[in-house]
PDB file of C-alpha atoms in Angstrom:
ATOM      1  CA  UNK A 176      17.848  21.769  37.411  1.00 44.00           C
ATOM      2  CA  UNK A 177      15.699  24.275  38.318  1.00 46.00           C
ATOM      3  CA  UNK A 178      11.853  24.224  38.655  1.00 45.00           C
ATOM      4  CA  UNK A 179      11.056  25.718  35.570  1.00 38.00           C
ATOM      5  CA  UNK A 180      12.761  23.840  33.261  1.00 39.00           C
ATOM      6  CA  UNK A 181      11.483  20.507  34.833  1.00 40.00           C
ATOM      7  CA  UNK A 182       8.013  22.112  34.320  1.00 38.00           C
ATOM      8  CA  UNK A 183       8.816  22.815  30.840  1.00 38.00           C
ATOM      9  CA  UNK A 184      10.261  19.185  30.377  1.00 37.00           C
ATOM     10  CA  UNK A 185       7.074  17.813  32.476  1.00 39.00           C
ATOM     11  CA  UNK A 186       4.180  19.770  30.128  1.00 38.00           C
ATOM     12  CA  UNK A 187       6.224  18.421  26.999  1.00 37.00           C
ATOM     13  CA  UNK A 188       5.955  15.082  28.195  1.00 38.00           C
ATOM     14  CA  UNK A 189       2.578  15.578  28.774  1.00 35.00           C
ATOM     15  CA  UNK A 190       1.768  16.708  25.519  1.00 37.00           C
ATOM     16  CA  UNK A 191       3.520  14.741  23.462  1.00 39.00           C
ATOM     17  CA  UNK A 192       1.766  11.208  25.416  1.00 37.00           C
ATOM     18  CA  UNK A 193      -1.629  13.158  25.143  1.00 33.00           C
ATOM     19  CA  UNK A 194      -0.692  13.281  21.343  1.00 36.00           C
ATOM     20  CA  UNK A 195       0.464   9.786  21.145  1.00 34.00           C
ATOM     21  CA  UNK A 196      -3.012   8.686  22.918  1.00 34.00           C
ATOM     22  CA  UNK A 197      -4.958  11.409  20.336  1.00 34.00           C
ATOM     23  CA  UNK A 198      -3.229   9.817  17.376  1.00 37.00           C
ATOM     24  CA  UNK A 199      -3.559   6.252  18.131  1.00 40.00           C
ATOM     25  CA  UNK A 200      -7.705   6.540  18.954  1.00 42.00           C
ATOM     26  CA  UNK A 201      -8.304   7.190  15.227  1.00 52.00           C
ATOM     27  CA  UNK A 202      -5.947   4.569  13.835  1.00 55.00           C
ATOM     28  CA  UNK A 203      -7.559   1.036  12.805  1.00 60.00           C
ATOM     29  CA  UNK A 204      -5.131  -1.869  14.030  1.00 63.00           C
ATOM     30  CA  UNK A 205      -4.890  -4.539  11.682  1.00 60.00           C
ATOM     31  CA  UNK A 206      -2.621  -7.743  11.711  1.00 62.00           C
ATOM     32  CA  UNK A 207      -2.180 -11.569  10.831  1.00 63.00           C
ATOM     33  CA  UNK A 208      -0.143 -14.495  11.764  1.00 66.00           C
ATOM     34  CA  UNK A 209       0.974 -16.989   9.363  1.00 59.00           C
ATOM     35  CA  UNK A 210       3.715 -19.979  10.128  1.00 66.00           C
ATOM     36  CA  UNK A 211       5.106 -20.254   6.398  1.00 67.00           C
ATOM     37  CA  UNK A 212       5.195 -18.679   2.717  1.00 74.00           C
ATOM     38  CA  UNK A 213       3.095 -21.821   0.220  1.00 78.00           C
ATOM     39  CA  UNK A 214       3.640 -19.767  -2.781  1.00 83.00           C
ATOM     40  CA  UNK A 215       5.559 -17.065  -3.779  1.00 89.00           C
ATOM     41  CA  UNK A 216       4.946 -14.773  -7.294  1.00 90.00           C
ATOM     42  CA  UNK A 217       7.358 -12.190  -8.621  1.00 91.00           C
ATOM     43  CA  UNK A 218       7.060  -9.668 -11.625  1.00 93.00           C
ATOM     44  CA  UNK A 219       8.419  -6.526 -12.926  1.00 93.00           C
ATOM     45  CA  UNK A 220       8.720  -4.203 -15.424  1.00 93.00           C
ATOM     46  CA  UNK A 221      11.546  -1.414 -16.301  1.00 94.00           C
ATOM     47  CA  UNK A 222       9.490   0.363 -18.793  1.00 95.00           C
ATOM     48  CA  UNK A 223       7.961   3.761 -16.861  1.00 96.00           C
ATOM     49  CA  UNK A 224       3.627   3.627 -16.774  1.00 95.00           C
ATOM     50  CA  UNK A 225       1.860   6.946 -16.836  1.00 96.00           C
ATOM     51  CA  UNK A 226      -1.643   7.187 -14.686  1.00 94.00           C
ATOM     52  CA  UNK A 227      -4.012   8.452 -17.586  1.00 91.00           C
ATOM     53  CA  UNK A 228      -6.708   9.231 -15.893  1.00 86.00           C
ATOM     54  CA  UNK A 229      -7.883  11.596 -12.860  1.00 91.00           C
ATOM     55  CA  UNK A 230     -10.250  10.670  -9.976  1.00 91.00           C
ATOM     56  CA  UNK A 231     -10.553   6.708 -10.882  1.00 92.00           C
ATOM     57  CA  UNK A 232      -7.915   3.795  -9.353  1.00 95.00           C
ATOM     58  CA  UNK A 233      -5.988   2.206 -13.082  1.00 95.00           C
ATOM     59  CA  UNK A 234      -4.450  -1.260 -13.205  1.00 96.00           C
ATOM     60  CA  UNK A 235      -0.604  -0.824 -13.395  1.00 96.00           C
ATOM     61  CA  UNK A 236       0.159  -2.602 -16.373  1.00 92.00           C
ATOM     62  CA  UNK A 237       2.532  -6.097 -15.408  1.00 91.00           C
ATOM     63  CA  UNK A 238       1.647  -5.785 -11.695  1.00 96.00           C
ATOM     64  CA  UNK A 239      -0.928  -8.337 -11.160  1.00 97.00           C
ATOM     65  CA  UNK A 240      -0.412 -12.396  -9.946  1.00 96.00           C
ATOM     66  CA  UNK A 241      -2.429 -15.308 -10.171  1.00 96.00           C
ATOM     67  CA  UNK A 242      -2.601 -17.179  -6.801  1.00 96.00           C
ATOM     68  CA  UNK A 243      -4.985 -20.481  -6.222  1.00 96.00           C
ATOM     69  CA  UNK A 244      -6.130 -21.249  -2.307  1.00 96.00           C
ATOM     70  CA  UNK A 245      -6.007 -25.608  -2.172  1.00 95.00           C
ATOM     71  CA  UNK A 246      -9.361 -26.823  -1.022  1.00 96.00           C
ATOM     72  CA  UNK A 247      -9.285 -27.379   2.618  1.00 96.00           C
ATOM     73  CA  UNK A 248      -7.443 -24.738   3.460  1.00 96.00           C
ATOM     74  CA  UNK A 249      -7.197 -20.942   3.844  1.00 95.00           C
ATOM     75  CA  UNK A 250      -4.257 -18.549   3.192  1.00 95.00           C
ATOM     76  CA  UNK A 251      -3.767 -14.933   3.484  1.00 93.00           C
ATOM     77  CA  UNK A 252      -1.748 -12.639   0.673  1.00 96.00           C
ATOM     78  CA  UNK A 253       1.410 -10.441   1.459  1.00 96.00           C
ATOM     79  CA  UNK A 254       1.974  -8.508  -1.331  1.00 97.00           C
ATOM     80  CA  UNK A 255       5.248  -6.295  -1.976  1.00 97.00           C
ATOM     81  CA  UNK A 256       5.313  -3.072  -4.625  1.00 97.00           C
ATOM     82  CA  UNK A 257       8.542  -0.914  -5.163  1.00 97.00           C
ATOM     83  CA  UNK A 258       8.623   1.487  -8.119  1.00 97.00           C
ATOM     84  CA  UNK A 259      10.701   4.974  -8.869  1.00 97.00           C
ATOM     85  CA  UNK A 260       7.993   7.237  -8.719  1.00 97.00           C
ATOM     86  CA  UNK A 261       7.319  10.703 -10.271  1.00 96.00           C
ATOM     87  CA  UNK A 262       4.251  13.148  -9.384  1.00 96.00           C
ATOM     88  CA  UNK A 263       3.988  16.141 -10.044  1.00 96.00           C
ATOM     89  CA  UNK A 264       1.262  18.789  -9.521  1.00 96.00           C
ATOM     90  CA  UNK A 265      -0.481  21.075  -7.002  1.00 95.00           C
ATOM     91  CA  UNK A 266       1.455  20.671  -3.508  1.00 94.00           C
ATOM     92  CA  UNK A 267      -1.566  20.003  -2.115  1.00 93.00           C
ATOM     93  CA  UNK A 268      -2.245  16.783  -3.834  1.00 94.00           C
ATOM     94  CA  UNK A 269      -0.540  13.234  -4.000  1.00 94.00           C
ATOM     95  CA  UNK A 270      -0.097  10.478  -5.843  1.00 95.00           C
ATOM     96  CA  UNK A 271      -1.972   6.858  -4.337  1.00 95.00           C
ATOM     97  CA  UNK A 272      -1.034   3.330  -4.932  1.00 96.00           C
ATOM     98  CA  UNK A 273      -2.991   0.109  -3.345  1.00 97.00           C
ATOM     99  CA  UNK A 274      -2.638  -3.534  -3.708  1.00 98.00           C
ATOM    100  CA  UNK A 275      -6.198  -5.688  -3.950  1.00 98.00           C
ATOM    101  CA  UNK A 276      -7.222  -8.828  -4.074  1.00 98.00           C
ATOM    102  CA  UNK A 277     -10.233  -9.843  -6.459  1.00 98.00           C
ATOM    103  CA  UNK A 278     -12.042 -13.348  -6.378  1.00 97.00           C
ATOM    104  CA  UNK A 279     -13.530 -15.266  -9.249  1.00 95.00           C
ATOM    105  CA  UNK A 280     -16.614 -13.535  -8.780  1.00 96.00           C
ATOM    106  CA  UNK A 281     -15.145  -9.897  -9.840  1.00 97.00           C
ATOM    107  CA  UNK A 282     -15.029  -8.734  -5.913  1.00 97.00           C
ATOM    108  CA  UNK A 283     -12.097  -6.484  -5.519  1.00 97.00           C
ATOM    109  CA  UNK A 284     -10.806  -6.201  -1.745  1.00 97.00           C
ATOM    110  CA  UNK A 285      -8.021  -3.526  -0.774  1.00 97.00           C
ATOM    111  CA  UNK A 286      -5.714  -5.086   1.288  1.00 96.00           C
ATOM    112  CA  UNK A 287      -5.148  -4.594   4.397  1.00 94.00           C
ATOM    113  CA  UNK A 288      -4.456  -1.843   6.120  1.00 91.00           C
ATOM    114  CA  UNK A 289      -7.496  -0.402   4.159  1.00 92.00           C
ATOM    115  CA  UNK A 290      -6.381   3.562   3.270  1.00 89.00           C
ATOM    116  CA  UNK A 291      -8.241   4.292   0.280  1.00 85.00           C
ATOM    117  CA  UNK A 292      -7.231   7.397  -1.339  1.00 87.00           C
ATOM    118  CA  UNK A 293      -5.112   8.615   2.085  1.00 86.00           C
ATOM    119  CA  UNK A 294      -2.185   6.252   1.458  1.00 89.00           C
ATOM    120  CA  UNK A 295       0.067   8.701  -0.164  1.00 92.00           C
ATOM    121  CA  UNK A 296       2.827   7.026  -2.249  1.00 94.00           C
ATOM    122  CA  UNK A 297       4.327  10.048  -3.446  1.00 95.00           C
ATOM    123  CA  UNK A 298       3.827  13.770  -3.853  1.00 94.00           C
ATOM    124  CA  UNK A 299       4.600  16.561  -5.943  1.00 95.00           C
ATOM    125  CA  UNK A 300       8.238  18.339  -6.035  1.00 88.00           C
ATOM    126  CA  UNK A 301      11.641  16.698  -6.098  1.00 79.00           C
ATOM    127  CA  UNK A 302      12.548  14.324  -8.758  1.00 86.00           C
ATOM    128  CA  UNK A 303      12.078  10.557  -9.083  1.00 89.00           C
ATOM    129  CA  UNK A 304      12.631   8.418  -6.572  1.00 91.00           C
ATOM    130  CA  UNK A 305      12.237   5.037  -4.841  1.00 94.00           C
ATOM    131  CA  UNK A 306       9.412   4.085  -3.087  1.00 95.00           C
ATOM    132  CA  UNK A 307       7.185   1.362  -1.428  1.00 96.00           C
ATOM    133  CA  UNK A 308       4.248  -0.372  -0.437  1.00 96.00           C
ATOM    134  CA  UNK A 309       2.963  -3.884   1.584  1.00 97.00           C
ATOM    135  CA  UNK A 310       0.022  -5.051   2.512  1.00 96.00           C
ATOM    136  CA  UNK A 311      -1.590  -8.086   3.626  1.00 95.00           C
ATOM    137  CA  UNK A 312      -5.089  -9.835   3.181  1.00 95.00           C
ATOM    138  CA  UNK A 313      -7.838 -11.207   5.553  1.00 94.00           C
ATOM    139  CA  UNK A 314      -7.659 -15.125   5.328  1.00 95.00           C
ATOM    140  CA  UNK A 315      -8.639 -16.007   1.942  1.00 97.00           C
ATOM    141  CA  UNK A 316     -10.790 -19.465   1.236  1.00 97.00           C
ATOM    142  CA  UNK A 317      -9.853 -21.739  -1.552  1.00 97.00           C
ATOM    143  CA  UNK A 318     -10.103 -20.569  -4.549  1.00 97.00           C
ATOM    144  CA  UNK A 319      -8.241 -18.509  -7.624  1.00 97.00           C
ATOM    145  CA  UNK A 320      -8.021 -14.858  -6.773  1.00 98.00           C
ATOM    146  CA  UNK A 321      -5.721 -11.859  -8.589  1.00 98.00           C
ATOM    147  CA  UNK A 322      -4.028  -9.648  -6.803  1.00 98.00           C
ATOM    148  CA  UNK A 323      -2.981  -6.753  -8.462  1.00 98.00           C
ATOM    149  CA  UNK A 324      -1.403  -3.175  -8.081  1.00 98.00           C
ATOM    150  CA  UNK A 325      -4.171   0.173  -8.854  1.00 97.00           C
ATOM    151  CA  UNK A 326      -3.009   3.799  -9.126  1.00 96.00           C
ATOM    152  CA  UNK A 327      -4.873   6.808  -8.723  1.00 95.00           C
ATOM    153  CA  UNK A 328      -3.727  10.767  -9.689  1.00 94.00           C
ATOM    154  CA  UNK A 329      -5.575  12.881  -7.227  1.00 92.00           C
ATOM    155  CA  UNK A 330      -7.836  15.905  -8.465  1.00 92.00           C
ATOM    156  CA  UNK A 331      -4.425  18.923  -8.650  1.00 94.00           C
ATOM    157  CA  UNK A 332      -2.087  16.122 -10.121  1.00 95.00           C
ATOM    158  CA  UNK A 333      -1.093  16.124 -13.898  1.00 95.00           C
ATOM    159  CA  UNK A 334       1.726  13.471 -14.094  1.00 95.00           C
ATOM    160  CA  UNK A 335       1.708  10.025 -12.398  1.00 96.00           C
ATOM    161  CA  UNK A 336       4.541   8.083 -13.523  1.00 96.00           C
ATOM    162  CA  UNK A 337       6.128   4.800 -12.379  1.00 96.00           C
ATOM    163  CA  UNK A 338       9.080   3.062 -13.839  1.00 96.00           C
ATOM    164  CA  UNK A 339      11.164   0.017 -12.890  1.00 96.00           C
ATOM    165  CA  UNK A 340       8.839  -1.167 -10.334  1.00 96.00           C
ATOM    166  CA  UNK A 341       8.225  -5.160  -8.768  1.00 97.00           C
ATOM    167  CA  UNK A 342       6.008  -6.975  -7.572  1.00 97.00           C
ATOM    168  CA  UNK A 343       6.312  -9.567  -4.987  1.00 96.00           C
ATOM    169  CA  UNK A 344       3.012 -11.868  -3.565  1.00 97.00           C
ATOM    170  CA  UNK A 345       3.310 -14.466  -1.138  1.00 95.00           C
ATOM    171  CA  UNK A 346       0.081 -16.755  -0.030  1.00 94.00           C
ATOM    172  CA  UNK A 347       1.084 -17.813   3.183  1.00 93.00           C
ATOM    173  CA  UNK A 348      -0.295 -19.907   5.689  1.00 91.00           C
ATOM    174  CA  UNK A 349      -2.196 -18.803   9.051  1.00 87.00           C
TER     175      UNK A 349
END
């Protein structure tokens, strides 16, 4: 092989680890351990939900779940969404989805990892399709908490629909 091209190989290489090390310095690591599912909550719903509003996170209708931490005890959430998705509008713009947890005091946690508005669940073009999200929770204390599923149409986006979607939430135990 001759010098050149193992320069060429060598400075791609390079680049691509100095990109690697670029990208991972901004991401936030998050992560729990837990040794076995105490509860597990399913739901669904094959009638297709339409985001109404622009700019402000809406309660999908059907995805939310009732789980109670026993006194004594702590448990983190791992919470499951699937849904056929449709967005459509400026190519620019997306279409968000995020799972939180709210305690009996109103709170309302995103789970973890926390994204905000940058996790994008779908975007505009194409038709609908399939798609997914799971997060987990920082160890909860006993208690009754909901966990639910929010949507959010980005400023550019004029349709936000999801159809046939589940929900899965397991409490499980560090």
């Amino acid at each position: 092989m001759s010098r050149l091209i193992k320069a060429a190989f060598a400075a791609a290489a390079l680049s691509g680890a100095l990109a690697l090390t670029i990208t991972a310095a901004d991401a936030v690591s998050s992560s729990q351990t837990g040794t076995q599912t105490s509860a597990q909550s399913y739901t669904g719903e094959s009638s297709p939900w339409t985001a109404q509003t622009v700019g402000a996170w809406g309660n999908i209708p059907t995805a939310s779940v009732n789980v109670t931490v026993p006194s004594g005890t702590t448990r983190f959430v791992d919470a499951r969404f699937t849904a056929e998705s449709i967005c459509a509008g400026d190519a620019s713009a997306w279409c968000s989805v995020r799972i939180v947890v709210i305690n009996s005091a109103g709170t309302t946690t995103e789970l973890q990892p926390v994204t905000s508005t940058d996790y994008r669940f779908d975007s505009p073009g194409g038709v609908e399709e399939a798609h997914a999200l799971e997060r987990f929770s920082a160890p909860l204390g006993p208690g009754t908490y909901t966990v639910r599923v929010q949507a959010l149409r980005i400023t550019g986006i004029t349709q936000f629909t999801l159809d046939d979607y589940a929900f899965a939430v397991g409490l499980v135990e560090p």
